[in-house]
């Protein structure tokens, strides 16, 4: 038969001499040691290192790559906006909703259309046709671009 431990003692704790501090519990006035100490305290685990330079370089490289890709897309989207009367255009897509018009040299094999007039404003298909009829004699195609503050219609003829 076993006898119960004396009152106030933990039967599962390691026995200690009376008056000795219990292990694992910090005493007042003494800094805590080991992995649970506050950063900068003696015996504290080292602080995690600053971000790795390789990771920073990868992020910067990714941002630059996205800027280059986005800049190329933006530049190709801007060709119709940059077109002026007398410029020649090439159709980069068979999609009628997005023909991807590009300004090209008029003497090149890629020249398909010539800009007869450029009219600023937001127009629907029928109104764009009537605007081109009034502004560009002999036009065959009306290309409208809407969006933002730079909406316009290009009146085109075969190059």
mmCIF file of C-alpha atoms in Angstrom:
data_model
loop_
_atom_site.group_PDB
_atom_site.id
_atom_site.type_symbol
_atom_site.label_atom_id
_atom_site.label_comp_id
_atom_site.label_asym_id
_atom_site.label_seq_id
_atom_site.Cartn_x
_atom_site.Cartn_y
_atom_site.Cartn_z
ATOM 1 C CA UNK A 1 0.000 0.000 0.000
ATOM 2 C CA UNK A 2 1.192 3.501 -0.768
ATOM 3 C CA UNK A 3 0.910 6.543 1.360
ATOM 4 C CA UNK A 4 -0.304 9.826 -0.102
ATOM 5 C CA UNK A 5 2.286 12.568 -0.489
ATOM 6 C CA UNK A 6 2.389 15.322 2.102
ATOM 7 C CA UNK A 7 -0.160 18.059 1.547
ATOM 8 C CA UNK A 8 1.011 20.913 -0.733
ATOM 9 C CA UNK A 9 3.544 18.859 -2.694
ATOM 10 C CA UNK A 10 3.146 17.660 -6.245
ATOM 11 C CA UNK A 11 3.585 13.901 -6.396
ATOM 12 C CA UNK A 12 4.941 14.192 -9.960
ATOM 13 C CA UNK A 13 7.586 16.842 -9.350
ATOM 14 C CA UNK A 14 11.230 16.073 -8.808
ATOM 15 C CA UNK A 15 12.171 16.251 -5.196
ATOM 16 C CA UNK A 16 14.150 19.306 -4.228
ATOM 17 C CA UNK A 17 15.815 20.396 -1.097
ATOM 18 C CA UNK A 18 13.754 22.857 0.934
ATOM 19 C CA UNK A 19 14.522 26.517 0.116
ATOM 20 C CA UNK A 20 15.787 25.752 -3.389
ATOM 21 C CA UNK A 21 14.024 27.478 -6.302
ATOM 22 C CA UNK A 22 11.825 25.280 -8.415
ATOM 23 C CA UNK A 23 13.438 24.454 -11.766
ATOM 24 C CA UNK A 24 12.029 26.097 -14.914
ATOM 25 C CA UNK A 25 10.397 28.995 -13.071
ATOM 26 C CA UNK A 26 12.218 32.337 -13.295
ATOM 27 C CA UNK A 27 12.970 34.077 -10.041
ATOM 28 C CA UNK A 28 12.360 37.775 -9.526
ATOM 29 C CA UNK A 29 15.348 39.961 -10.347
ATOM 30 C CA UNK A 30 17.003 37.402 -12.593
ATOM 31 C CA UNK A 31 16.688 37.485 -16.403
ATOM 32 C CA UNK A 32 15.106 34.445 -17.962
ATOM 33 C CA UNK A 33 17.577 32.252 -19.799
ATOM 34 C CA UNK A 34 17.083 29.957 -22.763
ATOM 35 C CA UNK A 35 14.897 29.990 -25.848
ATOM 36 C CA UNK A 36 12.019 31.791 -24.103
ATOM 37 C CA UNK A 37 14.006 34.860 -23.104
ATOM 38 C CA UNK A 38 13.080 38.192 -24.646
ATOM 39 C CA UNK A 39 15.160 39.138 -27.715
ATOM 40 C CA UNK A 40 18.284 41.033 -26.769
ATOM 41 C CA UNK A 41 18.437 39.484 -23.282
ATOM 42 C CA UNK A 42 21.475 37.376 -22.336
ATOM 43 C CA UNK A 43 20.910 33.766 -23.309
ATOM 44 C CA UNK A 44 18.083 34.587 -25.715
ATOM 45 C CA UNK A 45 17.807 32.756 -29.000
ATOM 46 C CA UNK A 46 19.259 34.809 -31.880
ATOM 47 C CA UNK A 47 16.797 36.996 -33.769
ATOM 48 C CA UNK A 48 15.843 35.743 -37.237
ATOM 49 C CA UNK A 49 18.173 37.126 -39.932
ATOM 50 C CA UNK A 50 17.083 40.054 -42.117
ATOM 51 C CA UNK A 51 15.423 39.186 -45.433
ATOM 52 C CA UNK A 52 17.709 37.349 -47.722
ATOM 53 C CA UNK A 53 19.208 39.508 -50.490
ATOM 54 C CA UNK A 54 18.368 36.825 -53.035
ATOM 55 C CA UNK A 55 14.663 37.077 -52.180
ATOM 56 C CA UNK A 56 14.763 40.846 -52.505
ATOM 57 C CA UNK A 57 16.514 40.579 -55.879
ATOM 58 C CA UNK A 58 13.918 38.056 -57.065
ATOM 59 C CA UNK A 59 11.086 40.407 -56.118
ATOM 60 C CA UNK A 60 12.756 43.365 -57.841
ATOM 61 C CA UNK A 61 13.390 41.223 -60.935
ATOM 62 C CA UNK A 62 9.756 40.121 -61.037
ATOM 63 C CA UNK A 63 8.544 43.723 -60.781
ATOM 64 C CA UNK A 64 10.853 44.793 -63.615
ATOM 65 C CA UNK A 65 9.733 41.868 -65.787
ATOM 66 C CA UNK A 66 6.069 42.747 -65.237
ATOM 67 C CA UNK A 67 6.774 46.379 -66.072
ATOM 68 C CA UNK A 68 8.471 45.401 -69.350
ATOM 69 C CA UNK A 69 5.672 43.024 -70.326
ATOM 70 C CA UNK A 70 3.004 45.544 -69.355
ATOM 71 C CA UNK A 71 4.851 48.317 -71.191
ATOM 72 C CA UNK A 72 4.980 46.244 -74.369
ATOM 73 C CA UNK A 73 1.283 45.473 -74.142
ATOM 74 C CA UNK A 74 0.470 49.127 -73.452
ATOM 75 C CA UNK A 75 2.616 50.309 -76.372
ATOM 76 C CA UNK A 76 0.902 47.919 -78.783
ATOM 77 C CA UNK A 77 -2.517 49.048 -77.544
ATOM 78 C CA UNK A 78 -1.600 52.670 -78.180
ATOM 79 C CA UNK A 79 -0.848 52.411 -81.936
ATOM 80 C CA UNK A 80 -4.365 53.356 -83.022
ATOM 81 C CA UNK A 81 -4.343 56.274 -80.570
ATOM 82 C CA UNK A 82 -1.035 57.481 -81.972
ATOM 83 C CA UNK A 83 -2.198 57.205 -85.599
ATOM 84 C CA UNK A 84 -2.494 60.441 -87.550
ATOM 85 C CA UNK A 85 -3.963 61.369 -90.915
ATOM 86 C CA UNK A 86 -1.695 59.953 -93.636
ATOM 87 C CA UNK A 87 -0.347 57.069 -91.505
ATOM 88 C CA UNK A 88 -0.635 53.504 -92.731
ATOM 89 C CA UNK A 89 -1.940 50.717 -90.535
ATOM 90 C CA UNK A 90 -1.570 46.952 -90.311
ATOM 91 C CA UNK A 91 -4.251 44.698 -88.843
ATOM 92 C CA UNK A 92 -2.615 42.312 -86.372
ATOM 93 C CA UNK A 93 -5.746 40.245 -85.601
ATOM 94 C CA UNK A 94 -8.701 38.774 -87.489
ATOM 95 C CA UNK A 95 -10.987 39.601 -84.548
ATOM 96 C CA UNK A 96 -13.358 42.398 -85.630
ATOM 97 C CA UNK A 97 -13.846 43.431 -82.001
ATOM 98 C CA UNK A 98 -10.103 43.816 -81.467
ATOM 99 C CA UNK A 99 -8.263 44.184 -84.811
ATOM 100 C CA UNK A 100 -5.005 45.244 -83.074
ATOM 101 C CA UNK A 101 -4.142 48.041 -85.518
ATOM 102 C CA UNK A 102 -0.466 48.972 -85.715
ATOM 103 C CA UNK A 103 1.147 51.957 -87.403
ATOM 104 C CA UNK A 104 3.551 50.785 -90.154
ATOM 105 C CA UNK A 105 5.543 52.401 -92.963
ATOM 106 C CA UNK A 106 3.296 53.124 -95.938
ATOM 107 C CA UNK A 107 5.797 51.563 -98.363
ATOM 108 C CA UNK A 108 6.035 48.290 -96.440
ATOM 109 C CA UNK A 109 4.328 45.007 -97.372
ATOM 110 C CA UNK A 110 2.415 45.163 -94.062
ATOM 111 C CA UNK A 111 0.540 48.380 -94.920
ATOM 112 C CA UNK A 112 -3.140 47.490 -95.343
ATOM 113 C CA UNK A 113 -5.000 50.728 -94.531
ATOM 114 C CA UNK A 114 -4.379 54.447 -94.779
ATOM 115 C CA UNK A 115 -5.826 56.907 -92.251
ATOM 116 C CA UNK A 116 -7.965 59.481 -94.069
ATOM 117 C CA UNK A 117 -9.383 61.179 -90.958
ATOM 118 C CA UNK A 118 -9.207 60.934 -87.174
ATOM 119 C CA UNK A 119 -12.202 62.342 -85.305
ATOM 120 C CA UNK A 120 -12.087 62.761 -81.506
ATOM 121 C CA UNK A 121 -15.192 61.762 -79.549
ATOM 122 C CA UNK A 122 -17.251 58.756 -78.538
ATOM 123 C CA UNK A 123 -19.342 57.394 -81.410
ATOM 124 C CA UNK A 124 -21.511 54.343 -82.027
ATOM 125 C CA UNK A 125 -21.128 52.394 -85.282
ATOM 126 C CA UNK A 126 -23.747 54.267 -87.319
ATOM 127 C CA UNK A 127 -22.679 57.700 -86.104
ATOM 128 C CA UNK A 128 -19.015 56.838 -86.775
ATOM 129 C CA UNK A 129 -19.958 55.925 -90.362
ATOM 130 C CA UNK A 130 -21.760 59.235 -90.890
ATOM 131 C CA UNK A 131 -18.857 61.187 -89.341
ATOM 132 C CA UNK A 132 -16.416 59.498 -91.713
ATOM 133 C CA UNK A 133 -18.695 60.174 -94.695
ATOM 134 C CA UNK A 134 -18.650 63.872 -93.794
ATOM 135 C CA UNK A 135 -14.896 64.078 -93.049
ATOM 136 C CA UNK A 136 -13.172 61.572 -95.350
ATOM 137 C CA UNK A 137 -14.272 61.223 -98.935
ATOM 138 C CA UNK A 138 -13.731 57.696 -100.241
ATOM 139 C CA UNK A 139 -13.313 55.991 -96.847
ATOM 140 C CA UNK A 140 -14.135 52.275 -96.652
ATOM 141 C CA UNK A 141 -13.717 51.391 -92.982
ATOM 142 C CA UNK A 142 -14.460 53.107 -89.688
ATOM 143 C CA UNK A 143 -12.482 51.993 -86.631
ATOM 144 C CA UNK A 144 -13.800 53.255 -83.295
ATOM 145 C CA UNK A 145 -11.973 53.155 -79.999
ATOM 146 C CA UNK A 146 -13.694 54.106 -76.789
ATOM 147 C CA UNK A 147 -12.438 54.228 -73.264
ATOM 148 C CA UNK A 148 -11.232 56.914 -70.951
ATOM 149 C CA UNK A 149 -10.890 60.461 -72.205
ATOM 150 C CA UNK A 150 -9.382 59.515 -75.599
ATOM 151 C CA UNK A 151 -12.266 58.061 -77.602
ATOM 152 C CA UNK A 152 -12.062 58.501 -81.392
ATOM 153 C CA UNK A 153 -12.875 57.107 -84.815
ATOM 154 C CA UNK A 154 -10.362 56.433 -87.588
ATOM 155 C CA UNK A 155 -11.660 56.683 -91.151
ATOM 156 C CA UNK A 156 -9.627 54.237 -93.229
ATOM 157 C CA UNK A 157 -9.129 53.315 -96.867
ATOM 158 C CA UNK A 158 -7.113 50.522 -98.463
ATOM 159 C CA UNK A 159 -3.407 51.375 -98.617
#
